[in-house]
Tab-separated table of C-alpha atoms in Angstrom:
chain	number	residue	atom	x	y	z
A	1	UNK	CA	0.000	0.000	0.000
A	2	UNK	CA	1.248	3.174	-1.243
A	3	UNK	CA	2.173	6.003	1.396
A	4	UNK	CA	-0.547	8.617	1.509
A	5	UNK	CA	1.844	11.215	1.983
A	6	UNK	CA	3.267	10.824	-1.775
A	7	UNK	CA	1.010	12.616	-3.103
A	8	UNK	CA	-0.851	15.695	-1.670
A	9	UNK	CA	-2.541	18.958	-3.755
A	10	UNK	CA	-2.469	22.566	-3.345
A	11	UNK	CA	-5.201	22.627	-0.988
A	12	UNK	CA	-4.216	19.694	1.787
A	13	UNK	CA	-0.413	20.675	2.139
A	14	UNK	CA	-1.466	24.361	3.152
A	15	UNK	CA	-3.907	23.403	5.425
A	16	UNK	CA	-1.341	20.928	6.945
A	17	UNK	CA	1.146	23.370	6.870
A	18	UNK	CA	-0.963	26.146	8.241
A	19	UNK	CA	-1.687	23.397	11.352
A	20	UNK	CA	2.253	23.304	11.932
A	21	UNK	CA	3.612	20.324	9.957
A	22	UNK	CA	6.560	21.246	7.954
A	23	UNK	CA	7.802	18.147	6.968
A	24	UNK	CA	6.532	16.940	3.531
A	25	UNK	CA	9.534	15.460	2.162
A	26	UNK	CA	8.767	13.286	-0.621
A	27	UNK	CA	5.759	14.251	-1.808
A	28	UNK	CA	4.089	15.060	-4.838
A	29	UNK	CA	2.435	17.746	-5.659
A	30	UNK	CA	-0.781	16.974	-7.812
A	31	UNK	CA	-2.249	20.360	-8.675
A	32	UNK	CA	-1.055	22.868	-10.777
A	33	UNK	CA	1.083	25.359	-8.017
A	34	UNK	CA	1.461	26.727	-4.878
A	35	UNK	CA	1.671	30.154	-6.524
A	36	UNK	CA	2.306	32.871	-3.803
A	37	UNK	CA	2.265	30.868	-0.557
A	38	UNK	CA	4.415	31.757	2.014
A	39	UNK	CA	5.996	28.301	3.321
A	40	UNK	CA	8.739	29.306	5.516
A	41	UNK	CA	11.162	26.369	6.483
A	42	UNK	CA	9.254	23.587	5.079
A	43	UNK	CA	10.808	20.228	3.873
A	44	UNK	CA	10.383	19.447	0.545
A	45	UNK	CA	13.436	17.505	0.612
A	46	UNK	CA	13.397	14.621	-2.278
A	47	UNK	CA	9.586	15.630	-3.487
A	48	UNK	CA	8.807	15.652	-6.991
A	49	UNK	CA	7.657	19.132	-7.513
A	50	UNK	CA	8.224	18.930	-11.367
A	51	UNK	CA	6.093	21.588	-13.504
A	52	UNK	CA	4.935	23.513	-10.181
A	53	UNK	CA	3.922	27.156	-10.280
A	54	UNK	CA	6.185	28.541	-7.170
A	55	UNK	CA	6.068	31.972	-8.184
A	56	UNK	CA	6.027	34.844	-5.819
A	57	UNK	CA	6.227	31.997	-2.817
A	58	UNK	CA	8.408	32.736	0.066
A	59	UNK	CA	10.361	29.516	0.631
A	60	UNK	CA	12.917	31.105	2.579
A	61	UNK	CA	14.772	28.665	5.155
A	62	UNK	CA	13.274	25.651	3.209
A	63	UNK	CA	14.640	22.428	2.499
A	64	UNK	CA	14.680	21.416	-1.039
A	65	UNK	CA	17.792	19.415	-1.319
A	66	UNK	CA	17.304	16.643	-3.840
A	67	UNK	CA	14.201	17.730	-5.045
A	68	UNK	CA	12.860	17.532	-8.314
A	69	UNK	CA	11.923	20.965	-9.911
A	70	UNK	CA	11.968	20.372	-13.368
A	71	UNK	CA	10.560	23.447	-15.564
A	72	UNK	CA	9.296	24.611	-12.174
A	73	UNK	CA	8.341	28.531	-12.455
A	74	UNK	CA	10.377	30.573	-9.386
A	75	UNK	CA	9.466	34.025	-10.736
A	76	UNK	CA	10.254	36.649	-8.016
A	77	UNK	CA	10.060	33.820	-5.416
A	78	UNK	CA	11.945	34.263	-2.285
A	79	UNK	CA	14.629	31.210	-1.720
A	80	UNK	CA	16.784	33.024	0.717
A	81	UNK	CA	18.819	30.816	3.002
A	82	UNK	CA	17.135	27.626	1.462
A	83	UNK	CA	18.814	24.439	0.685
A	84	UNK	CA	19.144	23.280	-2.808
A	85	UNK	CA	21.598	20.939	-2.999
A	86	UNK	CA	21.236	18.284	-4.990
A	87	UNK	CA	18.167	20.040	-6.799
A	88	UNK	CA	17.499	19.325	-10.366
A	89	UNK	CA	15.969	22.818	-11.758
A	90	UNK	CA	16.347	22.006	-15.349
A	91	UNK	CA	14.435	24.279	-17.369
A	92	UNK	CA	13.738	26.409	-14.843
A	93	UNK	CA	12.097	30.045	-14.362
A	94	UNK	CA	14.374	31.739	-12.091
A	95	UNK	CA	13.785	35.560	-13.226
A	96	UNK	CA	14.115	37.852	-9.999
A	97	UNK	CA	14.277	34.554	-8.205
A	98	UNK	CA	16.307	35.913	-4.405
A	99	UNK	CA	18.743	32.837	-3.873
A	100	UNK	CA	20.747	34.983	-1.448
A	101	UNK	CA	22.759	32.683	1.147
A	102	UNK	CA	21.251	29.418	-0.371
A	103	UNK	CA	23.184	26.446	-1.130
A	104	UNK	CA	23.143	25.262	-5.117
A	105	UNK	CA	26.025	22.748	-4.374
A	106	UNK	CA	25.470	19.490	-6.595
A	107	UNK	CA	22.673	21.032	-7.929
A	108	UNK	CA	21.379	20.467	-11.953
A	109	UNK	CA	21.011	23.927	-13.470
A	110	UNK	CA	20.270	22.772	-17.109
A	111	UNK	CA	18.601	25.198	-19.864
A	112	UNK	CA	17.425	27.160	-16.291
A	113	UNK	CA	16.714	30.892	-16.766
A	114	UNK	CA	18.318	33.308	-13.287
A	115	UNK	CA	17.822	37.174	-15.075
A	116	UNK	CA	17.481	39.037	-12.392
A	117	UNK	CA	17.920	36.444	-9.350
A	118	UNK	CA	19.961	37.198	-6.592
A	119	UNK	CA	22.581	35.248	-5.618
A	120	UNK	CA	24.090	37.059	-2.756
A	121	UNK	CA	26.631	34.753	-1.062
A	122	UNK	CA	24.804	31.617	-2.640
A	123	UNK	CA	27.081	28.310	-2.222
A	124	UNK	CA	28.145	27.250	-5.983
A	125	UNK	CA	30.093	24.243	-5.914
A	126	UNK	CA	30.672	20.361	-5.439
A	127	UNK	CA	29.595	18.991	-9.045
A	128	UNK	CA	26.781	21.457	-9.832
A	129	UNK	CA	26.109	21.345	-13.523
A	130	UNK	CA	25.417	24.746	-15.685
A	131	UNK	CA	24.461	23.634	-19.181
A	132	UNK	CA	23.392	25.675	-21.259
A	133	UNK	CA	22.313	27.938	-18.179
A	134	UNK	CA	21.487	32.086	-18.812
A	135	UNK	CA	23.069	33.634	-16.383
A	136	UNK	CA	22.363	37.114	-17.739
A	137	UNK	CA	21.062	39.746	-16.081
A	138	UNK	CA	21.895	38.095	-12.567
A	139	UNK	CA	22.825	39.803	-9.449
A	140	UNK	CA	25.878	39.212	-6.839
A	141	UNK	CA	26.858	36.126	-9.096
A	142	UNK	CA	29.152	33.877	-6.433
A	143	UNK	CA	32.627	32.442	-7.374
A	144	UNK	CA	32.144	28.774	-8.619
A	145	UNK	CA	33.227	26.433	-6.445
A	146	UNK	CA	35.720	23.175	-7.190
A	147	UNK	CA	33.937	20.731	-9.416
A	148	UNK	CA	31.472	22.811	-11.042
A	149	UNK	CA	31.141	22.052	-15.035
A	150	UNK	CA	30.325	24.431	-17.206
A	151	UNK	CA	28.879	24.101	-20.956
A	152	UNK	CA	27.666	26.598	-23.018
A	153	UNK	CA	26.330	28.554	-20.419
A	154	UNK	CA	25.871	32.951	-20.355
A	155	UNK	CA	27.039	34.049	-17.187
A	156	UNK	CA	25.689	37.590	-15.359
A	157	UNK	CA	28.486	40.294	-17.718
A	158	UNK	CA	27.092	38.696	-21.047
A	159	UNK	CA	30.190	36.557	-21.215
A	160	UNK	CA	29.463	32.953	-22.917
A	161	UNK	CA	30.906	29.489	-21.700
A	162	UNK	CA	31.473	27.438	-24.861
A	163	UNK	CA	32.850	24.618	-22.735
A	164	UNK	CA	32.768	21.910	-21.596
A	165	UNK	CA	34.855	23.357	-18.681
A	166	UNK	CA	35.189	22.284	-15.377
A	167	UNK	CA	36.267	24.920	-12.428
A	168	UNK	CA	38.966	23.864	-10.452
């Protein structure tokens, strides 16, 4: 018997969240978003939130490493402090996205989108992946860590990564 916490919509996770519970790693989201939600500190740790509208949220202090965001939209939503490592935002909408002090380490950043997004002090490293990443546009862009490979990626001056290049 499946676990009924794999999959949960829009409406159920708020009003478990709004009871207290953050912890709703692993789950699935089944409806279209959770558009403009402020979700503080939750765990989304290892959930498949692939396709989810997330823009405007405030998931500031959340857990997201490992999770599954692919073509998520992150307009203008806050990730300050969060933890994304591990995270697989391929495709992703990341314009005016605030990734301030968050950690991207081993995260996927494939055909992903950041004009705009802050990444004030944001942890880039461990064997994060930038392929074919815009980076243009973005704010307080962080040193790369060790590890990091880069392919045909824009970063935030303009300046085009033909690659494959790994920083070391």
């Amino acid at each position: 018997m499946e676990d009924e916490r794999k999959f949960i919509n829009r409406r159920k996770l708020l009003k478990r969240y709004a009871a207290g519970e953050r912890d709703f790693a692993g789950i699935r989201i089944s409806s279209s978003g959770l558009d403009g939600e402020d979700l503080r500190e939750i765990d989304l740790s290892g959930a498949d939130l692939i396709g989810v509208d997330l823009s405007g949220s405030n998931l500031s202090h959340a857990n997201l490493s490992g999770a599954k965001m692919l073509c998520v939209n992150l307009t203008n939503a806050n990730l300050s402090y969060a933890n994304l490592r591990g995270v697989d935002l391929s495709g992703a909408n990341c314009i005016g996205t605030d990734f301030s002090n968050a950690s991207l380490n081993d995260a996927i950043l494939t055909a992903a989108i950041f004009d705009g997004a802050n990444l004030y002090r944001a942890a880039i490293g461990g064997t994060a992946k930038f392929i074919k990443t815009d980076f243009r546009g973005a704010k307080n862009f962080p040193p790369l860590g060790e590890g990091v490979l880069v392919y045909q990626t824009f970063r935030e001056d303009g300046s085009f990564f033909k690659g494959p290049d790994w920083i070391e």
